[in-house]
Structures are given as C-alpha cells and as structure tokens.
Amino acid sequence: MHPGAWWLWAVGLAVAASRTTNPLLLGALVGVAGHVVAARRTDAPWARSYTAFLKLGLAVVAIRVVFSVLLGSPLPGTHTLFTLPELPLPDWARGIRVGGRVTAEQVVFALYDGAKLATLLICVGAANALASPARLLRALPGALYEAGVAVVVAMTFAPNLVADIARLRTARRLRGRSAGGLRAVARIGLPVLESALERSVAVAASMDARGYGRTARVPAAVRRTTAVCTLGGLIGVCAGTYGLLAAEGSAYGLPLLAAGLAAAVAGLRLGGRRSPRTRYRPDRFGARSWLVAGSGAAVAALMIAANGWAPGALHPSLVPLTAPELPLWPALAILVGLVPAVVAPVPPRTTPEESP
C-alpha cells in the first residue's frame, strides 16, 4: 500500500469533518477512522500514536469548553446553567468578559466546535498510525527531498515521542517504580528528548549516506521555471484546500486546488532533474491505493454535497437548542470510508516468539 494513499484517505475524512458540527456524524467519522486503524495498522512504533491523538482530541474538547465558560460566548442563550463572579476589566479591554452568566447554548456550541477540531486531529492521527514515514519520504518527488525531510521529521515527531514515552514508562514499571504523576513525567522528559536528538542525528546520517541533498547541474531557466511552478502550485493548493475547508469557499476551492496541483506537478517534474538519486523498488500507486484514496475523496465529496442540500441536518440548531439527529444519507456516506478496512492488505503481525 502506498503511504500517500493513507494520507489522502485521512485528508478526505478531515474535509468531511470540517463540513459538519453534528456530534453524531463526527462520532461516526472517528469510529470509521478507528476501525480502519485497528484493522490495518502494523506493529511499528508509529502505529501506536492513534491513542495519543484520541486523548489529545478529548483534551481539546475540554479546553474549548473551559475557555467558553470562563470567557463567555457571543452566542445568545436563554437557558442559564449558573453564574460565575464577573471580573471587572479596564475600559481598554472593553468587549472582553471574564466570568458572568453561563448558558447551555454556549456550552453546547463549545462542545460542537471542540468536537470538530478533535475529529480533524484524530484523522491526522489515523494517517500517522497507518502510513510508514520512511516509505512516505522515499515516495516524495526529487524536487521535494529537502522540504520533504523537514515535513517527514515533523510528522514523525509525535509517533516517535509516544513510542519513547511508552518504552520509558514500561521500563520504570519493570523496575518497580511509578509510571504516573508529575515526578515520573519529570524523570521521563530528559531521556525522551535525548532519544529524539539521537534519532534525528541517526536519520540525518543515514540520509546523507543515501545521497539526499545532492543535486545535478541544470540550466538557470529551468530552475526559475521550476521555482515559479512549484511555489505557485503550492499556493494554489493551500488556497484551494482552504476553500474546501471553509464553508463559503466550496465554489472556488475545487478548481483552485486542481489548478494548483497541475502547476505543482509540472514544477516537481522539472525539479526532479536536479536529483541524480535513484530509487530501489519504488512504491507503486496501484489499484488498492486508488481505492483507499478514492474512498476518502468520496466521503469528502458526499459531505460537501450534503452540506448544500441538507445544511440543517449537518449543523444542529443551537438557538433554539435542539437535540441532534442522525441524518441517513450523510451517515451512509461516511461508511464509504470503511473501504480501506476491506481492500487494504493485512499487515504482517509479529508473534511474541519473533519479537526480540
């Protein structure tokens, strides 16, 4: 399975999550991502990062609610839950409120908003748990080797950090020491940073030995054309992605994204001439990879369409406050995201006898 297919699938689920605030649909997206991760993740260290992203999502929801309670919300509400003592502020801080009346509408709005952001993070966590960062770096075009190294190191920081923390906590338990509490966290922090530094140095050394960063001579006109196409294409991709994620940008988001991708691909193909490095057994974007990536794209497209003809079902009313309902067709569209659990190859499992 091509690692880029997992990222395209996860991005599709994230785009779908950005189009709704219905907690039932967001929960369905988290369930779909979790089922695929449970069915197709490997025994590699980065595959354990999904649980950490789940906990991070719950923390995001809690922080969003706490901030809403303490700082208030512009959302009008009539169901008062309780009233906090209001802190008097100077005139230059007019418009900011600390404390005061807390309504059910503002708490529910904070829950919906935090749940959407948490679902986006969990989709990223699913891609981190399923895609091998080493294979993802190997699959990058030659023009993006330098930038790709930084991106891959950034993407693998969280999974490696989780793996190091789990390894050190297990070691402390085996020695009969406590693995929780602030004192344990303080003792684990320094070894975790030291391990991350050693791993970065080892990755840099191995990449230098494999020829990363070495470039060939190309004409100046080709270099300038490559820079214009690549930079303009990436700007178009960012603007198009923002248009797809924003509620008001669905009209121009897809054309801008397509134009940006075309310019970026042209720039990357030209920039590939600078890299004399060859690949051994490159990953192919085969039929299974297309099905995995296509299922994520289908979920995103169906949710964008549903947002147009049934916005009320995807955004439950807050004023007046009503209980969310599970719309049938959007829920069925989300189930398309389960296709990778069927078509993706089952990863080999390491038996206890085989593990070192």
Short mmCIF file of C-alpha atoms in Angstrom, two decimals:
data_model
loop_
_atom_site.label_atom_id
_atom_site.label_comp_id
_atom_site.label_asym_id
_atom_site.label_seq_id
_atom_site.Cartn_x
_atom_site.Cartn_y
_atom_site.Cartn_z
CA MET A 1 0.00 0.00 0.00
CA HIS A 2 1.36 3.41 -0.99
CA PRO A 3 1.75 5.64 2.14
CA GLY A 4 0.35 8.63 0.25
CA ALA A 5 -2.95 6.78 -0.15
CA TRP A 6 -3.43 6.70 3.63
CA TRP A 7 -2.83 10.46 3.84
CA LEU A 8 -5.27 11.16 1.01
CA TRP A 9 -7.88 8.98 2.74
CA ALA A 10 -7.33 10.78 6.06
CA VAL A 11 -7.48 14.21 4.42
CA GLY A 12 -10.81 13.21 2.86
CA LEU A 13 -12.20 12.30 6.28
CA ALA A 14 -10.85 15.58 7.68
CA VAL A 15 -12.56 17.58 4.92
CA ALA A 16 -15.81 15.75 5.72
CA ALA A 17 -15.40 16.59 9.42
CA SER A 18 -14.87 20.25 8.60
CA ARG A 19 -18.28 20.41 6.88
CA THR A 20 -20.41 19.48 9.89
CA THR A 21 -20.87 20.19 13.59
CA ASN A 22 -23.29 17.31 14.18
CA PRO A 23 -21.69 15.31 17.03
CA LEU A 24 -23.26 12.08 15.78
CA LEU A 25 -21.65 12.43 12.35
CA LEU A 26 -18.34 13.48 13.92
CA GLY A 27 -18.52 10.42 16.15
CA ALA A 28 -19.17 8.27 13.08
CA LEU A 29 -16.05 9.70 11.40
CA VAL A 30 -13.96 8.94 14.48
CA GLY A 31 -15.41 5.43 14.56
CA VAL A 32 -14.61 4.83 10.89
CA ALA A 33 -11.04 6.06 11.34
CA GLY A 34 -10.60 3.97 14.46
CA HIS A 35 -11.93 0.80 12.83
CA VAL A 36 -9.60 1.16 9.84
CA VAL A 37 -6.63 1.83 12.13
CA ALA A 38 -7.45 -1.22 14.26
CA ALA A 39 -7.83 -3.42 11.18
CA ARG A 40 -4.82 -2.30 9.15
CA ARG A 41 -2.17 -0.87 11.46
CA THR A 42 1.16 -2.59 11.83
CA ASP A 43 3.27 -3.37 14.88
CA ALA A 44 5.59 -0.44 14.14
CA PRO A 45 6.12 2.20 16.87
CA TRP A 46 4.35 4.94 14.93
CA ALA A 47 1.19 2.78 14.73
CA ARG A 48 0.58 3.32 18.46
CA SER A 49 0.14 7.07 18.09
CA TYR A 50 -3.59 6.87 17.36
CA THR A 51 -4.46 6.53 21.06
CA ALA A 52 -2.39 9.62 21.84
CA PHE A 53 -4.31 11.62 19.23
CA LEU A 54 -7.60 10.40 20.77
CA LYS A 55 -6.50 11.69 24.16
CA LEU A 56 -5.35 14.94 22.55
CA GLY A 57 -8.77 15.32 20.95
CA LEU A 58 -10.51 14.87 24.30
CA ALA A 59 -8.18 17.47 25.80
CA VAL A 60 -9.04 19.90 23.01
CA VAL A 61 -12.77 19.49 23.70
CA ALA A 62 -12.26 20.03 27.44
CA ILE A 63 -10.08 23.14 26.90
CA ARG A 64 -12.59 24.58 24.44
CA VAL A 65 -15.44 24.17 26.96
CA VAL A 66 -13.41 25.63 29.85
CA PHE A 67 -12.46 28.70 27.79
CA SER A 68 -16.08 29.17 26.75
CA VAL A 69 -17.25 29.01 30.37
CA LEU A 70 -14.58 31.42 31.63
CA LEU A 71 -14.56 33.92 28.74
CA GLY A 72 -18.16 33.70 27.62
CA SER A 73 -19.53 33.47 24.10
CA PRO A 74 -21.27 35.90 21.73
CA LEU A 75 -23.96 33.27 21.17
CA PRO A 76 -27.25 34.41 22.74
CA GLY A 77 -28.85 31.96 25.12
CA THR A 78 -31.85 31.74 27.42
CA HIS A 79 -31.07 28.56 29.42
CA THR A 80 -28.82 29.77 32.25
CA LEU A 81 -26.85 26.96 33.89
CA PHE A 82 -25.01 29.01 36.53
CA THR A 83 -23.42 32.41 37.00
CA LEU A 84 -19.73 32.94 37.75
CA PRO A 85 -18.38 36.01 39.54
CA GLU A 86 -17.53 38.53 36.80
CA LEU A 87 -14.07 40.12 36.91
CA PRO A 88 -14.14 43.91 36.36
CA LEU A 89 -11.85 44.93 33.46
CA PRO A 90 -10.49 48.36 32.40
CA ASP A 91 -12.02 50.36 29.56
CA TRP A 92 -9.31 49.37 27.05
CA ALA A 93 -10.42 45.73 27.47
CA ARG A 94 -14.00 46.54 26.58
CA GLY A 95 -15.62 43.62 24.74
CA ILE A 96 -13.75 41.02 26.78
CA ARG A 97 -15.61 39.26 29.57
CA VAL A 98 -14.24 37.06 32.32
CA GLY A 99 -16.91 35.13 34.23
CA GLY A 100 -20.58 36.00 34.20
CA ARG A 101 -23.62 34.06 33.04
CA VAL A 102 -23.05 30.61 31.54
CA THR A 103 -25.80 29.31 29.27
CA ALA A 104 -26.49 25.86 27.91
CA GLU A 105 -26.34 27.20 24.36
CA GLN A 106 -22.76 28.45 24.70
CA VAL A 107 -21.60 25.21 26.35
CA VAL A 108 -23.16 23.10 23.59
CA PHE A 109 -21.65 25.38 20.94
CA ALA A 110 -18.22 24.92 22.54
CA LEU A 111 -18.75 21.14 22.61
CA TYR A 112 -19.64 21.04 18.92
CA ASP A 113 -16.74 23.31 17.96
CA GLY A 114 -14.25 21.35 20.05
CA ALA A 115 -15.53 18.03 18.70
CA LYS A 116 -14.94 19.20 15.12
CA LEU A 117 -11.37 20.23 15.87
CA ALA A 118 -10.78 16.98 17.77
CA THR A 119 -12.03 14.95 14.81
CA LEU A 120 -9.60 16.76 12.50
CA LEU A 121 -6.73 15.88 14.84
CA ILE A 122 -7.87 12.25 15.06
CA CYS A 123 -7.92 11.96 11.26
CA VAL A 124 -4.31 13.19 11.19
CA GLY A 125 -3.53 10.65 13.90
CA ALA A 126 -5.03 7.87 11.79
CA ALA A 127 -2.74 8.76 8.89
CA ASN A 128 0.24 8.84 11.27
CA ALA A 129 -0.66 5.39 12.56
CA LEU A 130 -1.14 3.81 9.13
CA ALA A 131 1.48 5.39 6.85
CA SER A 132 5.13 4.49 7.19
CA PRO A 133 7.11 7.76 7.40
CA ALA A 134 10.21 6.18 5.83
CA ARG A 135 8.26 4.95 2.81
CA LEU A 136 6.48 8.30 2.58
CA LEU A 137 9.83 10.10 2.42
CA ARG A 138 11.08 7.64 -0.20
CA ALA A 139 7.99 8.27 -2.34
CA LEU A 140 8.43 12.05 -2.43
CA PRO A 141 9.48 13.61 -5.77
CA GLY A 142 13.11 14.56 -6.19
CA ALA A 143 12.32 18.28 -6.11
CA LEU A 144 10.90 17.96 -2.59
CA TYR A 145 13.66 15.98 -0.93
CA GLU A 146 14.93 18.85 1.21
CA ALA A 147 11.46 20.08 2.18
CA GLY A 148 10.21 16.51 2.48
CA VAL A 149 12.83 15.67 5.08
CA ALA A 150 11.60 18.50 7.30
CA VAL A 151 7.95 17.54 6.76
CA VAL A 152 8.53 13.86 7.48
CA VAL A 153 10.56 14.63 10.59
CA ALA A 154 7.72 16.90 11.77
CA MET A 155 5.08 14.26 11.04
CA THR A 156 7.01 11.50 12.79
CA PHE A 157 7.80 13.58 15.87
CA ALA A 158 4.50 12.78 17.61
CA PRO A 159 4.54 8.99 16.90
CA ASN A 160 8.18 8.68 17.96
CA LEU A 161 7.53 10.75 21.06
CA VAL A 162 4.64 8.49 22.03
CA ALA A 163 6.73 5.37 21.40
CA ASP A 164 9.61 6.71 23.52
CA ILE A 165 7.29 7.64 26.39
CA ALA A 166 5.65 4.20 26.30
CA ARG A 167 9.05 2.49 26.26
CA LEU A 168 10.35 4.51 29.21
CA ARG A 169 7.17 4.04 31.22
CA THR A 170 7.36 0.28 30.68
CA ALA A 171 10.98 0.31 31.82
CA ARG A 172 10.01 2.17 35.00
CA ARG A 173 7.22 -0.32 35.73
CA LEU A 174 9.62 -3.26 35.29
CA ARG A 175 11.93 -1.63 37.83
CA GLY A 176 9.08 -1.29 40.31
CA ARG A 177 8.83 2.48 40.01
CA SER A 178 5.77 4.63 39.47
CA ALA A 179 5.00 5.48 35.81
CA GLY A 180 2.45 8.23 36.56
CA GLY A 181 2.43 11.56 38.31
CA LEU A 182 4.43 14.73 37.87
CA ARG A 183 7.62 13.27 39.33
CA ALA A 184 7.61 10.42 36.80
CA VAL A 185 6.93 12.85 33.94
CA ALA A 186 9.89 15.00 35.03
CA ARG A 187 12.19 11.96 35.12
CA ILE A 188 10.98 10.71 31.71
CA GLY A 189 11.26 14.09 29.96
CA LEU A 190 15.07 14.26 29.70
CA PRO A 191 15.55 10.70 28.32
CA VAL A 192 12.76 11.33 25.79
CA LEU A 193 14.45 14.50 24.49
CA GLU A 194 17.83 12.74 24.43
CA SER A 195 16.35 9.84 22.46
CA ALA A 196 14.71 12.23 19.98
CA LEU A 197 18.02 14.03 19.43
CA GLU A 198 19.91 10.77 18.87
CA ARG A 199 17.25 9.59 16.44
CA SER A 200 17.42 12.84 14.46
CA VAL A 201 21.19 12.58 14.18
CA ALA A 202 20.90 8.96 13.04
CA VAL A 203 18.28 9.86 10.41
CA ALA A 204 20.44 12.72 9.10
CA ALA A 205 23.48 10.44 8.85
CA SER A 206 21.58 7.68 7.04
CA MET A 207 20.02 10.15 4.59
CA ASP A 208 23.40 11.71 3.82
CA ALA A 209 24.80 8.24 3.13
CA ARG A 210 21.95 7.57 0.68
CA GLY A 211 22.58 10.72 -1.34
CA TYR A 212 19.86 13.05 -0.07
CA GLY A 213 20.54 16.71 -0.82
CA ARG A 214 22.91 16.10 -3.73
CA THR A 215 21.88 17.99 -6.87
CA ALA A 216 22.85 17.94 -10.53
CA ARG A 217 23.56 20.95 -12.79
CA VAL A 218 20.53 22.28 -14.69
CA PRO A 219 20.08 25.47 -16.80
CA ALA A 220 19.09 28.66 -14.98
CA ALA A 221 15.86 28.97 -16.99
CA VAL A 222 14.76 25.53 -15.80
CA ARG A 223 15.49 26.46 -12.20
CA ARG A 224 13.42 29.65 -12.44
CA THR A 225 10.53 27.87 -14.17
CA THR A 226 10.64 25.15 -11.54
CA ALA A 227 10.53 27.68 -8.71
CA VAL A 228 7.60 29.60 -10.25
CA CYS A 229 5.56 26.45 -10.98
CA THR A 230 6.26 24.82 -7.62
CA LEU A 231 5.67 27.92 -5.49
CA GLY A 232 2.59 29.00 -7.44
CA GLY A 233 1.20 25.47 -7.39
CA LEU A 234 1.67 25.10 -3.65
CA ILE A 235 -0.02 28.46 -3.05
CA GLY A 236 -2.90 27.30 -5.23
CA VAL A 237 -3.12 24.01 -3.32
CA CYS A 238 -3.19 25.85 0.02
CA ALA A 239 -5.82 28.32 -1.18
CA GLY A 240 -7.93 25.55 -2.74
CA THR A 241 -7.71 23.42 0.41
CA TYR A 242 -8.77 26.41 2.49
CA GLY A 243 -11.69 26.94 0.13
CA LEU A 244 -12.80 23.33 0.57
CA LEU A 245 -12.48 23.50 4.35
CA ALA A 246 -14.22 26.88 4.68
CA ALA A 247 -17.98 26.90 4.44
CA GLU A 248 -18.08 29.79 1.94
CA GLY A 249 -15.30 28.56 -0.36
CA SER A 250 -16.87 25.47 -1.91
CA ALA A 251 -17.42 27.27 -5.26
CA TYR A 252 -13.78 28.17 -5.97
CA GLY A 253 -11.99 25.65 -3.75
CA LEU A 254 -12.00 22.65 -6.10
CA PRO A 255 -10.97 24.50 -9.34
CA LEU A 256 -8.22 26.35 -7.48
CA LEU A 257 -7.00 23.11 -5.93
CA ALA A 258 -6.94 21.37 -9.34
CA ALA A 259 -5.01 24.24 -10.96
CA GLY A 260 -2.55 24.33 -8.08
CA LEU A 261 -1.99 20.59 -8.28
CA ALA A 262 -1.35 20.79 -12.03
CA ALA A 263 1.21 23.59 -11.61
CA ALA A 264 2.85 21.83 -8.67
CA VAL A 265 3.15 18.53 -10.58
CA ALA A 266 4.75 20.35 -13.54
CA GLY A 267 7.19 22.08 -11.21
CA LEU A 268 8.03 18.87 -9.40
CA ARG A 269 8.73 17.01 -12.64
CA LEU A 270 11.06 19.79 -13.77
CA GLY A 271 12.69 19.93 -10.36
CA GLY A 272 13.27 16.19 -10.41
CA ARG A 273 16.05 16.76 -12.95
CA ARG A 274 18.19 18.24 -10.17
CA SER A 275 18.22 14.99 -8.25
CA PRO A 276 20.53 12.28 -9.61
CA ARG A 277 19.40 9.84 -6.91
CA THR A 278 17.71 6.60 -7.98
CA ARG A 279 15.18 4.50 -6.08
CA TYR A 280 15.31 0.83 -5.26
CA ARG A 281 11.91 -0.88 -5.63
CA PRO A 282 9.75 2.29 -5.56
CA ASP A 283 6.21 2.07 -4.17
CA ARG A 284 3.56 1.86 -6.87
CA PHE A 285 0.21 3.63 -6.58
CA GLY A 286 -1.74 0.53 -7.52
CA ALA A 287 -5.43 -0.33 -7.62
CA ARG A 288 -5.70 -0.78 -3.85
CA SER A 289 -4.08 2.58 -3.23
CA TRP A 290 -6.51 4.24 -5.63
CA LEU A 291 -9.46 2.60 -3.83
CA VAL A 292 -8.20 3.76 -0.42
CA ALA A 293 -7.58 7.33 -1.60
CA GLY A 294 -10.82 7.34 -3.58
CA SER A 295 -12.89 6.30 -0.55
CA GLY A 296 -11.63 9.32 1.42
CA ALA A 297 -12.29 11.61 -1.55
CA ALA A 298 -15.79 10.15 -1.93
CA VAL A 299 -16.60 10.79 1.74
CA ALA A 300 -15.43 14.40 1.38
CA ALA A 301 -17.36 14.97 -1.86
CA LEU A 302 -20.58 13.44 -0.48
CA MET A 303 -20.39 15.51 2.70
CA ILE A 304 -19.81 18.69 0.69
CA ALA A 305 -22.86 17.82 -1.42
CA ALA A 306 -24.92 17.04 1.70
CA ASN A 307 -23.92 20.38 3.17
CA GLY A 308 -25.59 22.02 0.20
CA TRP A 309 -28.96 20.26 0.23
CA ALA A 310 -29.33 19.49 3.95
CA PRO A 311 -27.39 22.09 5.98
CA GLY A 312 -29.78 21.81 8.90
CA ALA A 313 -29.00 18.12 9.39
CA LEU A 314 -25.26 18.75 9.40
CA HIS A 315 -25.45 21.76 11.72
CA PRO A 316 -27.91 21.20 14.60
CA SER A 317 -29.72 24.27 15.81
CA LEU A 318 -28.35 25.98 18.92
CA VAL A 319 -30.92 28.77 19.23
CA PRO A 320 -33.41 27.31 19.96
CA LEU A 321 -31.47 24.43 21.44
CA THR A 322 -32.45 21.08 19.90
CA ALA A 323 -31.10 17.55 20.17
CA PRO A 324 -29.00 16.49 17.16
CA GLU A 325 -30.40 13.86 14.83
CA LEU A 326 -28.53 11.33 12.72
CA PRO A 327 -29.23 12.10 9.03
CA LEU A 328 -29.40 8.90 6.97
CA TRP A 329 -27.58 9.79 3.74
CA PRO A 330 -24.63 11.63 5.31
CA ALA A 331 -24.22 8.74 7.75
CA LEU A 332 -24.18 6.24 4.87
CA ALA A 333 -21.69 8.45 3.01
CA ILE A 334 -19.32 8.30 5.98
CA LEU A 335 -19.43 4.49 5.88
CA VAL A 336 -17.71 4.66 2.46
CA GLY A 337 -14.60 5.46 4.48
CA LEU A 338 -14.55 1.85 5.69
CA VAL A 339 -13.42 0.64 2.25
CA PRO A 340 -9.71 0.56 3.31
CA ALA A 341 -10.56 -1.95 6.05
CA VAL A 342 -11.53 -4.37 3.26
CA VAL A 343 -9.30 -3.60 0.28
CA ALA A 344 -6.03 -2.67 2.02
CA PRO A 345 -3.65 -5.59 2.56
CA VAL A 346 -3.49 -7.07 6.04
CA PRO A 347 -0.11 -6.14 7.56
CA PRO A 348 2.06 -8.97 8.85
CA ARG A 349 1.85 -9.40 12.60
CA THR A 350 4.87 -10.05 14.79
CA THR A 351 4.35 -13.02 17.08
CA PRO A 352 5.80 -12.92 20.60
CA GLU A 353 8.34 -15.59 19.60
CA GLU A 354 9.56 -13.45 16.68
CA SER A 355 9.84 -10.23 18.67
CA PRO A 356 13.31 -9.51 20.06
#
